[in-house]
């Protein structure tokens, strides 16, 4: 049996339109359109809520730091909170830039371009997760030390707070690594496999 | 966008779906083995088409664009299913588009079933090329959809034809 012999059967089944099916579809169209609009609204509102949350987080941290500054004249404390605010602001900007860079509808590209785009997207995501410790938590820990020094906390309190902070950093690092290995690496491997399948000629 | 423009867009989208529904159902069937999966995938394809429809600028033919969006969505959908099962909640979505279950346990006596089984066993990329080929899409257009050269497309199609012939020799 030759593949071409079955071509017309396939077209009959999946390409040509039957009158019955056309009329049957009419009644579904409005529902499809409404659902699409609802999904679109849902995505837009989630994006809006996400942006508002980030802005509120930043504003509240700045406000908190400012009140700390009013309550204390310690320069160390001010430096500490400034480091926190700056590191959070930088990480938010990085997130925003990554999101903007990958904000196109890649499904409209060719399959090859779309896979390459998705690969760069997942690689940036992996890079982001793996660099959280060095690019966000490390500067924050410096800020944390400055705050502890600025507060003139007792050695016991300072040590216990520092240990808690280090533990939080460690578990954050472990979780990010786990997330990358469990969720992002398989996606990357699959995209690479698809790209390889696309370029094989034999 | 004015209300009139939105209405026109909706109508144009509806017409596009109507003209391509069977193709999209064919893609959903080829990329998912279950009825639920097919319906999920079809919904996702509809959504991705809706997302891109307003910005479609006729730089390519409409059916080339539909195939690009649908196949990219299908390949991503299979990946998301393989790497992480996803449950979409929050929006109730019932389409009832008669994506009937095909039994793959019985004998494939019907030619459509033989072809469907052959396609189901291809990898994601070959599956896409095979469906385009079966729809009589030219090699040039397949190249525009997949991003591969026309020569590579020809080689792959011939390879799949040979494979099919070997599998069904004597049928």
mmCIF file of C-alpha atoms in Angstrom:
data_model
loop_
_atom_site.group_PDB
_atom_site.id
_atom_site.type_symbol
_atom_site.label_atom_id
_atom_site.label_comp_id
_atom_site.label_asym_id
_atom_site.label_seq_id
_atom_site.Cartn_x
_atom_site.Cartn_y
_atom_site.Cartn_z
ATOM 1 C CA UNK A 1 0.000 0.000 0.000
ATOM 2 C CA UNK A 2 1.320 3.472 -0.956
ATOM 3 C CA UNK A 3 0.909 6.562 1.197
ATOM 4 C CA UNK A 4 -0.437 8.598 -1.713
ATOM 5 C CA UNK A 5 -3.315 6.135 -2.141
ATOM 6 C CA UNK A 6 -4.651 7.188 1.268
ATOM 7 C CA UNK A 7 -4.211 10.899 0.700
ATOM 8 C CA UNK A 8 -7.713 11.476 -0.644
ATOM 9 C CA UNK A 9 -9.270 9.586 2.298
ATOM 10 C CA UNK A 10 -7.423 11.828 4.685
ATOM 11 C CA UNK A 11 -8.525 14.955 2.860
ATOM 12 C CA UNK A 12 -12.102 13.705 2.841
ATOM 13 C CA UNK A 13 -11.954 13.207 6.577
ATOM 14 C CA UNK A 14 -9.915 16.184 7.745
ATOM 15 C CA UNK A 15 -9.760 18.828 5.063
ATOM 16 C CA UNK A 16 -12.979 19.088 3.095
ATOM 17 C CA UNK A 17 -16.007 20.594 4.779
ATOM 18 C CA UNK A 18 -19.319 18.814 4.915
ATOM 19 C CA UNK A 19 -22.578 20.798 4.883
ATOM 20 C CA UNK A 20 -23.855 19.043 8.032
ATOM 21 C CA UNK A 21 -20.751 19.907 9.914
ATOM 22 C CA UNK A 22 -20.902 23.521 8.774
ATOM 23 C CA UNK A 23 -24.417 24.035 10.077
ATOM 24 C CA UNK A 24 -23.572 22.143 13.252
ATOM 25 C CA UNK A 25 -20.633 24.422 13.818
ATOM 26 C CA UNK A 26 -22.707 27.604 13.575
ATOM 27 C CA UNK A 27 -24.256 26.997 16.963
ATOM 28 C CA UNK A 28 -20.842 26.540 18.562
ATOM 29 C CA UNK A 29 -19.205 29.614 17.097
ATOM 30 C CA UNK A 30 -20.690 32.191 19.447
ATOM 31 C CA UNK A 31 -19.717 30.055 22.442
ATOM 32 C CA UNK A 32 -16.156 29.717 21.100
ATOM 33 C CA UNK A 33 -15.842 33.480 20.535
ATOM 34 C CA UNK A 34 -17.191 34.294 23.996
ATOM 35 C CA UNK A 35 -14.864 31.810 25.647
ATOM 36 C CA UNK A 36 -11.893 33.209 23.753
ATOM 37 C CA UNK A 37 -12.770 36.740 24.870
ATOM 38 C CA UNK A 38 -13.162 35.505 28.470
ATOM 39 C CA UNK A 39 -9.761 33.769 28.349
ATOM 40 C CA UNK A 40 -8.201 36.916 26.965
ATOM 41 C CA UNK A 41 -9.715 39.044 29.734
ATOM 42 C CA UNK A 42 -8.515 36.504 32.276
ATOM 43 C CA UNK A 43 -4.913 36.668 31.002
ATOM 44 C CA UNK A 44 -4.978 40.483 30.885
ATOM 45 C CA UNK A 45 -6.355 40.788 34.427
ATOM 46 C CA UNK A 46 -3.733 38.343 35.730
ATOM 47 C CA UNK A 47 -0.974 40.439 34.132
ATOM 48 C CA UNK A 48 -2.480 43.576 35.677
ATOM 49 C CA UNK A 49 -2.744 41.998 39.141
ATOM 50 C CA UNK A 50 0.862 40.761 38.858
ATOM 51 C CA UNK A 51 2.162 44.229 37.992
ATOM 52 C CA UNK A 52 0.153 45.861 40.790
ATOM 53 C CA UNK A 53 1.476 43.297 43.288
ATOM 54 C CA UNK A 54 5.083 44.009 42.296
ATOM 55 C CA UNK A 55 4.567 47.775 42.557
ATOM 56 C CA UNK A 56 2.883 47.412 45.973
ATOM 57 C CA UNK A 57 5.763 45.224 47.188
ATOM 58 C CA UNK A 58 8.336 47.786 46.122
ATOM 59 C CA UNK A 59 6.414 50.731 47.556
ATOM 60 C CA UNK A 60 5.837 48.977 50.898
ATOM 61 C CA UNK A 61 9.531 48.052 51.209
ATOM 62 C CA UNK A 62 10.561 51.627 50.464
ATOM 63 C CA UNK A 63 7.976 52.964 52.948
ATOM 64 C CA UNK A 64 9.139 50.476 55.602
ATOM 65 C CA UNK A 65 12.761 51.489 55.059
ATOM 66 C CA UNK A 66 11.839 55.163 55.297
ATOM 67 C CA UNK A 67 10.084 54.660 58.648
ATOM 68 C CA UNK A 68 13.104 52.743 59.891
ATOM 69 C CA UNK A 69 15.214 55.707 58.852
ATOM 70 C CA UNK A 70 12.912 58.087 60.764
ATOM 71 C CA UNK A 71 13.081 55.899 63.864
ATOM 72 C CA UNK A 72 16.828 55.540 63.853
ATOM 73 C CA UNK A 73 19.755 57.717 62.920
ATOM 74 C CA UNK A 74 22.108 54.801 62.463
ATOM 75 C CA UNK A 75 23.914 55.151 59.149
ATOM 76 C CA UNK A 76 24.478 51.378 58.981
ATOM 77 C CA UNK A 77 20.757 50.761 59.285
ATOM 78 C CA UNK A 78 20.044 53.228 56.500
ATOM 79 C CA UNK A 79 22.701 51.610 54.291
ATOM 80 C CA UNK A 80 21.326 48.178 55.079
ATOM 81 C CA UNK A 81 17.774 49.071 54.063
ATOM 82 C CA UNK A 82 19.053 50.951 51.010
ATOM 83 C CA UNK A 83 20.885 47.801 49.870
ATOM 84 C CA UNK A 84 17.645 45.817 50.333
ATOM 85 C CA UNK A 85 15.559 48.319 48.394
ATOM 86 C CA UNK A 86 18.111 48.564 45.570
ATOM 87 C CA UNK A 87 18.538 44.780 45.265
ATOM 88 C CA UNK A 88 14.759 44.253 45.181
ATOM 89 C CA UNK A 89 14.319 47.069 42.652
ATOM 90 C CA UNK A 90 17.088 45.628 40.445
ATOM 91 C CA UNK A 91 15.567 42.141 40.577
ATOM 92 C CA UNK A 92 12.131 43.543 39.654
ATOM 93 C CA UNK A 93 13.658 45.426 36.725
ATOM 94 C CA UNK A 94 15.460 42.246 35.619
ATOM 95 C CA UNK A 95 12.177 40.325 35.792
ATOM 96 C CA UNK A 96 10.446 43.042 33.783
ATOM 97 C CA UNK A 97 13.205 43.073 31.144
ATOM 98 C CA UNK A 98 13.140 39.255 30.800
ATOM 99 C CA UNK A 99 9.347 39.354 30.502
ATOM 100 C CA UNK A 100 9.444 42.149 27.895
ATOM 101 C CA UNK A 101 12.129 40.390 25.866
ATOM 102 C CA UNK A 102 9.954 37.292 25.603
ATOM 103 C CA UNK A 103 6.631 38.984 25.102
ATOM 104 C CA UNK A 104 5.831 37.968 21.528
ATOM 105 C CA UNK A 105 3.383 35.389 20.266
ATOM 106 C CA UNK A 106 5.950 32.848 19.118
ATOM 107 C CA UNK A 107 3.292 30.546 17.711
ATOM 108 C CA UNK A 108 3.147 32.804 14.668
ATOM 109 C CA UNK A 109 6.773 32.072 13.763
ATOM 110 C CA UNK A 110 7.904 29.082 11.706
ATOM 111 C CA UNK A 111 8.220 25.872 13.736
ATOM 112 C CA UNK A 112 12.016 26.190 13.704
ATOM 113 C CA UNK A 113 12.008 29.859 14.765
ATOM 114 C CA UNK A 114 9.392 29.156 17.400
ATOM 115 C CA UNK A 115 11.493 26.333 18.877
ATOM 116 C CA UNK A 116 14.617 28.525 18.856
ATOM 117 C CA UNK A 117 12.665 31.305 20.537
ATOM 118 C CA UNK A 118 11.270 28.929 23.168
ATOM 119 C CA UNK A 119 14.782 27.596 23.777
ATOM 120 C CA UNK A 120 16.156 31.083 24.407
ATOM 121 C CA UNK A 121 13.178 31.776 26.681
ATOM 122 C CA UNK A 122 13.676 28.651 28.796
ATOM 123 C CA UNK A 123 17.456 29.265 28.928
ATOM 124 C CA UNK A 124 16.883 32.805 30.240
ATOM 125 C CA UNK A 125 14.474 31.398 32.804
ATOM 126 C CA UNK A 126 17.031 28.787 33.934
ATOM 127 C CA UNK A 127 19.708 31.478 34.082
ATOM 128 C CA UNK A 128 17.399 33.673 36.160
ATOM 129 C CA UNK A 129 16.559 30.940 38.696
ATOM 130 C CA UNK A 130 20.163 29.824 39.072
ATOM 131 C CA UNK A 131 21.435 33.364 39.559
ATOM 132 C CA UNK A 132 18.892 34.336 42.233
ATOM 133 C CA UNK A 133 21.328 33.458 45.033
ATOM 134 C CA UNK A 134 24.212 35.527 43.677
ATOM 135 C CA UNK A 135 22.299 38.384 42.150
ATOM 136 C CA UNK A 136 19.492 38.855 44.695
ATOM 137 C CA UNK A 137 20.139 36.972 47.918
ATOM 138 C CA UNK A 138 23.864 37.774 48.206
ATOM 139 C CA UNK A 139 23.365 41.587 48.039
ATOM 140 C CA UNK A 140 20.396 41.224 50.407
ATOM 141 C CA UNK A 141 22.557 39.347 52.899
ATOM 142 C CA UNK A 142 25.049 42.242 52.901
ATOM 143 C CA UNK A 143 22.109 44.557 53.604
ATOM 144 C CA UNK A 144 20.990 42.182 56.358
ATOM 145 C CA UNK A 145 24.400 42.300 58.065
ATOM 146 C CA UNK A 146 24.386 46.113 57.905
ATOM 147 C CA UNK A 147 20.896 46.207 59.443
ATOM 148 C CA UNK A 148 21.996 43.907 62.279
ATOM 149 C CA UNK A 149 25.063 46.051 62.957
ATOM 150 C CA UNK A 150 22.977 49.227 62.721
ATOM 151 C CA UNK A 151 20.425 47.890 65.215
ATOM 152 C CA UNK A 152 23.170 47.126 67.730
ATOM 153 C CA UNK A 153 21.534 43.774 68.310
ATOM 154 C CA UNK A 154 23.037 41.399 70.888
ATOM 155 C CA UNK A 155 25.397 38.765 69.516
ATOM 156 C CA UNK A 156 22.923 35.970 70.242
ATOM 157 C CA UNK A 157 20.032 37.727 68.467
ATOM 158 C CA UNK A 158 22.248 38.757 65.556
ATOM 159 C CA UNK A 159 23.686 35.250 65.193
ATOM 160 C CA UNK A 160 20.291 33.546 65.350
ATOM 161 C CA UNK A 161 18.804 35.968 62.810
ATOM 162 C CA UNK A 162 21.801 35.500 60.543
ATOM 163 C CA UNK A 163 21.482 31.704 60.774
ATOM 164 C CA UNK A 164 17.784 31.930 59.893
ATOM 165 C CA UNK A 165 18.605 34.156 56.939
ATOM 166 C CA UNK A 166 21.361 31.808 55.714
ATOM 167 C CA UNK A 167 18.985 28.846 56.063
ATOM 168 C CA UNK A 168 16.333 30.696 54.068
ATOM 169 C CA UNK A 169 18.930 31.446 51.363
ATOM 170 C CA UNK A 170 20.084 27.817 51.336
ATOM 171 C CA UNK A 171 16.563 26.416 50.980
ATOM 172 C CA UNK A 172 15.753 29.011 48.346
ATOM 173 C CA UNK A 173 18.858 27.916 46.413
ATOM 174 C CA UNK A 174 17.951 24.234 46.781
ATOM 175 C CA UNK A 175 14.362 24.858 45.725
ATOM 176 C CA UNK A 176 15.423 26.873 42.660
ATOM 177 C CA UNK A 177 17.840 24.136 41.646
ATOM 178 C CA UNK A 178 15.113 21.506 42.150
ATOM 179 C CA UNK A 179 12.631 23.600 40.131
ATOM 180 C CA UNK A 180 15.112 23.976 37.277
ATOM 181 C CA UNK A 181 15.989 20.263 37.251
ATOM 182 C CA UNK A 182 12.400 19.058 37.615
ATOM 183 C CA UNK A 183 10.537 21.524 35.390
ATOM 184 C CA UNK A 184 12.783 23.555 33.130
ATOM 185 C CA UNK A 185 15.526 21.108 32.141
ATOM 186 C CA UNK A 186 13.058 18.545 30.666
ATOM 187 C CA UNK A 187 11.452 21.358 28.646
ATOM 188 C CA UNK A 188 14.862 22.483 27.395
ATOM 189 C CA UNK A 189 15.842 18.907 26.507
ATOM 190 C CA UNK A 190 12.583 18.386 24.625
ATOM 191 C CA UNK A 191 13.027 21.617 22.636
ATOM 192 C CA UNK A 192 16.623 20.682 21.788
ATOM 193 C CA UNK A 193 15.447 17.195 20.709
ATOM 194 C CA UNK A 194 12.774 18.769 18.492
ATOM 195 C CA UNK A 195 15.298 21.164 16.977
ATOM 196 C CA UNK A 196 17.626 18.237 16.301
ATOM 197 C CA UNK A 197 14.754 16.282 14.757
ATOM 198 C CA UNK A 198 14.010 19.290 12.590
ATOM 199 C CA UNK A 199 17.545 19.547 11.290
ATOM 200 C CA UNK A 200 18.199 15.840 10.664
ATOM 201 C CA UNK A 201 18.325 14.990 6.973
ATOM 202 C CA UNK A 202 18.984 11.267 6.821
ATOM 203 C CA UNK B 1 -10.608 49.046 18.930
ATOM 204 C CA UNK B 2 -14.193 50.137 18.282
ATOM 205 C CA UNK B 3 -17.186 47.860 18.870
ATOM 206 C CA UNK B 4 -17.679 47.582 15.117
ATOM 207 C CA UNK B 5 -14.070 46.562 14.570
ATOM 208 C CA UNK B 6 -14.344 44.040 17.396
ATOM 209 C CA UNK B 7 -17.487 42.590 15.784
ATOM 210 C CA UNK B 8 -15.792 42.391 12.390
ATOM 211 C CA UNK B 9 -12.798 40.698 13.964
ATOM 212 C CA UNK B 10 -15.071 38.162 15.667
ATOM 213 C CA UNK B 11 -16.833 37.393 12.390
ATOM 214 C CA UNK B 12 -13.559 37.048 10.496
ATOM 215 C CA UNK B 13 -12.216 34.781 13.231
ATOM 216 C CA UNK B 14 -15.392 32.676 13.065
ATOM 217 C CA UNK B 15 -15.051 32.344 9.291
ATOM 218 C CA UNK B 16 -11.422 31.338 9.620
ATOM 219 C CA UNK B 17 -12.292 28.676 12.212
ATOM 220 C CA UNK B 18 -15.133 27.362 10.060
ATOM 221 C CA UNK B 19 -12.871 27.089 7.018
ATOM 222 C CA UNK B 20 -10.156 25.266 8.949
ATOM 223 C CA UNK B 21 -12.070 23.312 11.572
ATOM 224 C CA UNK B 22 -11.451 19.898 10.052
ATOM 225 C CA UNK B 23 -7.750 20.616 9.637
ATOM 226 C CA UNK B 24 -7.534 21.675 13.270
ATOM 227 C CA UNK B 25 -9.425 18.574 14.376
ATOM 228 C CA UNK B 26 -6.989 16.496 12.327
ATOM 229 C CA UNK B 27 -4.051 18.113 14.114
ATOM 230 C CA UNK B 28 -5.676 17.589 17.520
ATOM 231 C CA UNK B 29 -6.267 13.910 16.711
ATOM 232 C CA UNK B 30 -2.721 13.402 15.519
ATOM 233 C CA UNK B 31 -1.076 14.973 18.551
ATOM 234 C CA UNK B 32 -3.223 13.481 21.288
ATOM 235 C CA UNK B 33 -4.301 9.914 21.933
ATOM 236 C CA UNK B 34 -7.264 10.689 24.176
ATOM 237 C CA UNK B 35 -10.590 12.448 23.623
ATOM 238 C CA UNK B 36 -9.955 14.812 26.558
ATOM 239 C CA UNK B 37 -6.492 15.599 25.290
ATOM 240 C CA UNK B 38 -7.816 16.314 21.812
ATOM 241 C CA UNK B 39 -10.448 18.654 23.144
ATOM 242 C CA UNK B 40 -7.907 20.420 25.374
ATOM 243 C CA UNK B 41 -5.534 20.802 22.470
ATOM 244 C CA UNK B 42 -8.260 22.079 20.165
ATOM 245 C CA UNK B 43 -9.236 24.676 22.773
ATOM 246 C CA UNK B 44 -5.623 25.740 23.092
ATOM 247 C CA UNK B 45 -5.298 26.032 19.302
ATOM 248 C CA UNK B 46 -8.493 28.142 19.138
ATOM 249 C CA UNK B 47 -7.127 30.368 21.858
ATOM 250 C CA UNK B 48 -3.714 30.814 20.235
ATOM 251 C CA UNK B 49 -5.404 31.599 16.906
ATOM 252 C CA UNK B 50 -7.607 34.146 18.658
ATOM 253 C CA UNK B 51 -4.566 35.730 20.332
ATOM 254 C CA UNK B 52 -2.731 36.145 17.052
ATOM 255 C CA UNK B 53 -5.645 36.781 14.730
ATOM 256 C CA UNK B 54 -5.876 40.546 15.297
ATOM 257 C CA UNK B 55 -2.191 40.984 14.491
ATOM 258 C CA UNK B 56 -2.201 38.705 11.424
ATOM 259 C CA UNK B 57 -0.919 40.963 8.642
ATOM 260 C CA UNK B 58 -1.294 38.725 5.599
ATOM 261 C CA UNK B 59 2.481 38.520 5.183
ATOM 262 C CA UNK B 60 1.833 34.839 4.656
ATOM 263 C CA UNK B 61 -1.273 33.070 3.342
ATOM 264 C CA UNK B 62 -3.986 32.587 5.931
ATOM 265 C CA UNK B 63 -3.828 28.788 5.853
ATOM 266 C CA UNK B 64 -0.009 28.885 6.189
ATOM 267 C CA UNK B 65 -0.454 31.074 9.257
ATOM 268 C CA UNK B 66 -3.190 28.826 10.693
ATOM 269 C CA UNK B 67 -0.957 25.795 10.238
ATOM 270 C CA UNK B 68 1.998 27.578 11.867
ATOM 271 C CA UNK B 69 -0.002 28.552 14.926
ATOM 272 C CA UNK B 70 -1.788 25.193 15.200
ATOM 273 C CA UNK B 71 1.329 23.045 14.794
ATOM 274 C CA UNK B 72 3.439 25.185 17.139
ATOM 275 C CA UNK B 73 0.641 24.981 19.700
ATOM 276 C CA UNK B 74 0.345 21.205 19.245
ATOM 277 C CA UNK B 75 4.104 20.664 19.650
ATOM 278 C CA UNK B 76 4.156 22.848 22.786
ATOM 279 C CA UNK B 77 1.044 21.105 24.102
ATOM 280 C CA UNK B 78 2.611 17.651 23.774
ATOM 281 C CA UNK B 79 5.736 18.983 25.518
ATOM 282 C CA UNK B 80 3.732 20.417 28.403
ATOM 283 C CA UNK B 81 1.901 17.097 28.770
ATOM 284 C CA UNK B 82 5.120 15.102 28.677
ATOM 285 C CA UNK B 83 7.083 17.309 31.049
ATOM 286 C CA UNK B 84 4.359 18.467 33.433
ATOM 287 C CA UNK B 85 0.663 17.599 33.507
ATOM 288 C CA UNK B 86 -1.280 20.855 33.515
ATOM 289 C CA UNK B 87 -4.805 21.432 34.704
ATOM 290 C CA UNK B 88 -6.506 24.548 33.435
ATOM 291 C CA UNK B 89 -8.977 25.759 35.997
ATOM 292 C CA UNK B 90 -11.132 28.804 36.380
ATOM 293 C CA UNK B 91 -12.822 28.754 32.997
ATOM 294 C CA UNK B 92 -15.461 26.253 32.074
ATOM 295 C CA UNK B 93 -14.931 25.320 28.449
ATOM 296 C CA UNK B 94 -17.197 22.905 26.662
ATOM 297 C CA UNK B 95 -17.091 22.636 22.938
ATOM 298 C CA UNK B 96 -18.721 19.312 22.108
ATOM 299 C CA UNK B 97 -17.011 19.086 18.752
ATOM 300 C CA UNK B 98 -17.375 15.320 18.398
ATOM 301 C CA UNK B 99 -13.752 14.419 18.765
ATOM 302 C CA UNK B 100 -14.586 10.768 18.930
ATOM 303 C CA UNK B 101 -12.273 8.249 20.499
ATOM 304 C CA UNK B 102 -10.454 6.016 18.071
ATOM 305 C CA UNK B 103 -9.668 2.568 19.299
ATOM 306 C CA UNK B 104 -6.032 1.743 18.744
ATOM 307 C CA UNK B 105 -6.286 -1.716 20.177
ATOM 308 C CA UNK B 106 -8.265 -3.319 17.410
ATOM 309 C CA UNK B 107 -7.303 -4.154 13.834
ATOM 310 C CA UNK B 108 -6.602 -1.275 11.529
ATOM 311 C CA UNK B 109 -8.587 -2.436 8.581
ATOM 312 C CA UNK B 110 -9.908 0.934 7.529
ATOM 313 C CA UNK B 111 -7.438 2.964 5.483
ATOM 314 C CA UNK B 112 -8.062 6.132 7.531
ATOM 315 C CA UNK B 113 -7.208 4.221 10.699
ATOM 316 C CA UNK B 114 -4.041 2.827 9.134
ATOM 317 C CA UNK B 115 -2.941 6.319 8.208
ATOM 318 C CA UNK B 116 -3.909 7.731 11.580
ATOM 319 C CA UNK B 117 -1.956 5.022 13.380
ATOM 320 C CA UNK B 118 1.063 5.693 11.151
ATOM 321 C CA UNK B 119 0.909 9.435 11.939
ATOM 322 C CA UNK B 120 0.449 8.852 15.677
ATOM 323 C CA UNK B 121 3.726 6.912 15.731
ATOM 324 C CA UNK B 122 5.761 9.626 14.008
ATOM 325 C CA UNK B 123 7.782 12.134 16.009
ATOM 326 C CA UNK B 124 6.317 15.606 16.559
ATOM 327 C CA UNK B 125 8.126 17.212 13.627
ATOM 328 C CA UNK B 126 7.501 14.440 11.088
ATOM 329 C CA UNK B 127 3.862 14.415 12.192
ATOM 330 C CA UNK B 128 3.572 18.095 11.273
ATOM 331 C CA UNK B 129 5.213 17.576 7.875
ATOM 332 C CA UNK B 130 3.069 14.525 7.137
ATOM 333 C CA UNK B 131 -0.183 16.360 7.858
ATOM 334 C CA UNK B 132 0.826 19.246 5.641
ATOM 335 C CA UNK B 133 1.754 16.812 2.900
ATOM 336 C CA UNK B 134 -1.569 14.973 3.191
ATOM 337 C CA UNK B 135 -3.375 18.308 2.900
ATOM 338 C CA UNK B 136 -1.622 18.850 -0.467
ATOM 339 C CA UNK B 137 0.330 21.831 0.844
ATOM 340 C CA UNK B 138 3.236 22.572 -1.512
ATOM 341 C CA UNK B 139 6.799 21.828 -0.409
ATOM 342 C CA UNK B 140 7.516 25.566 -0.569
ATOM 343 C CA UNK B 141 4.645 26.310 1.825
ATOM 344 C CA UNK B 142 5.688 23.454 4.123
ATOM 345 C CA UNK B 143 9.124 25.037 4.176
ATOM 346 C CA UNK B 144 7.550 28.396 5.161
ATOM 347 C CA UNK B 145 5.619 26.723 7.966
ATOM 348 C CA UNK B 146 8.419 24.593 9.390
ATOM 349 C CA UNK B 147 11.429 26.787 8.639
ATOM 350 C CA UNK B 148 13.267 23.970 6.841
ATOM 351 C CA UNK B 149 14.581 24.113 3.287
ATOM 352 C CA UNK B 150 12.491 22.684 0.428
ATOM 353 C CA UNK B 151 15.149 20.004 -0.172
ATOM 354 C CA UNK B 152 15.033 18.808 3.411
ATOM 355 C CA UNK B 153 11.234 18.663 3.230
ATOM 356 C CA UNK B 154 11.388 16.526 0.074
ATOM 357 C CA UNK B 155 13.895 14.156 1.673
ATOM 358 C CA UNK B 156 11.795 13.765 4.813
ATOM 359 C CA UNK B 157 8.573 13.153 2.911
ATOM 360 C CA UNK B 158 10.226 10.514 0.731
ATOM 361 C CA UNK B 159 11.679 8.869 3.811
ATOM 362 C CA UNK B 160 8.224 8.718 5.426
ATOM 363 C CA UNK B 161 6.679 7.337 2.232
ATOM 364 C CA UNK B 162 9.298 4.582 2.179
ATOM 365 C CA UNK B 163 8.675 3.830 5.837
ATOM 366 C CA UNK B 164 4.930 3.586 5.237
ATOM 367 C CA UNK B 165 5.441 1.333 2.218
ATOM 368 C CA UNK B 166 7.678 -0.999 4.210
ATOM 369 C CA UNK B 167 5.212 -1.165 7.093
ATOM 370 C CA UNK B 168 2.258 -1.925 4.838
ATOM 371 C CA UNK B 169 3.870 -4.059 2.182
ATOM 372 C CA UNK B 170 1.329 -6.577 0.945
ATOM 373 C CA UNK B 171 -1.721 -4.691 2.335
#
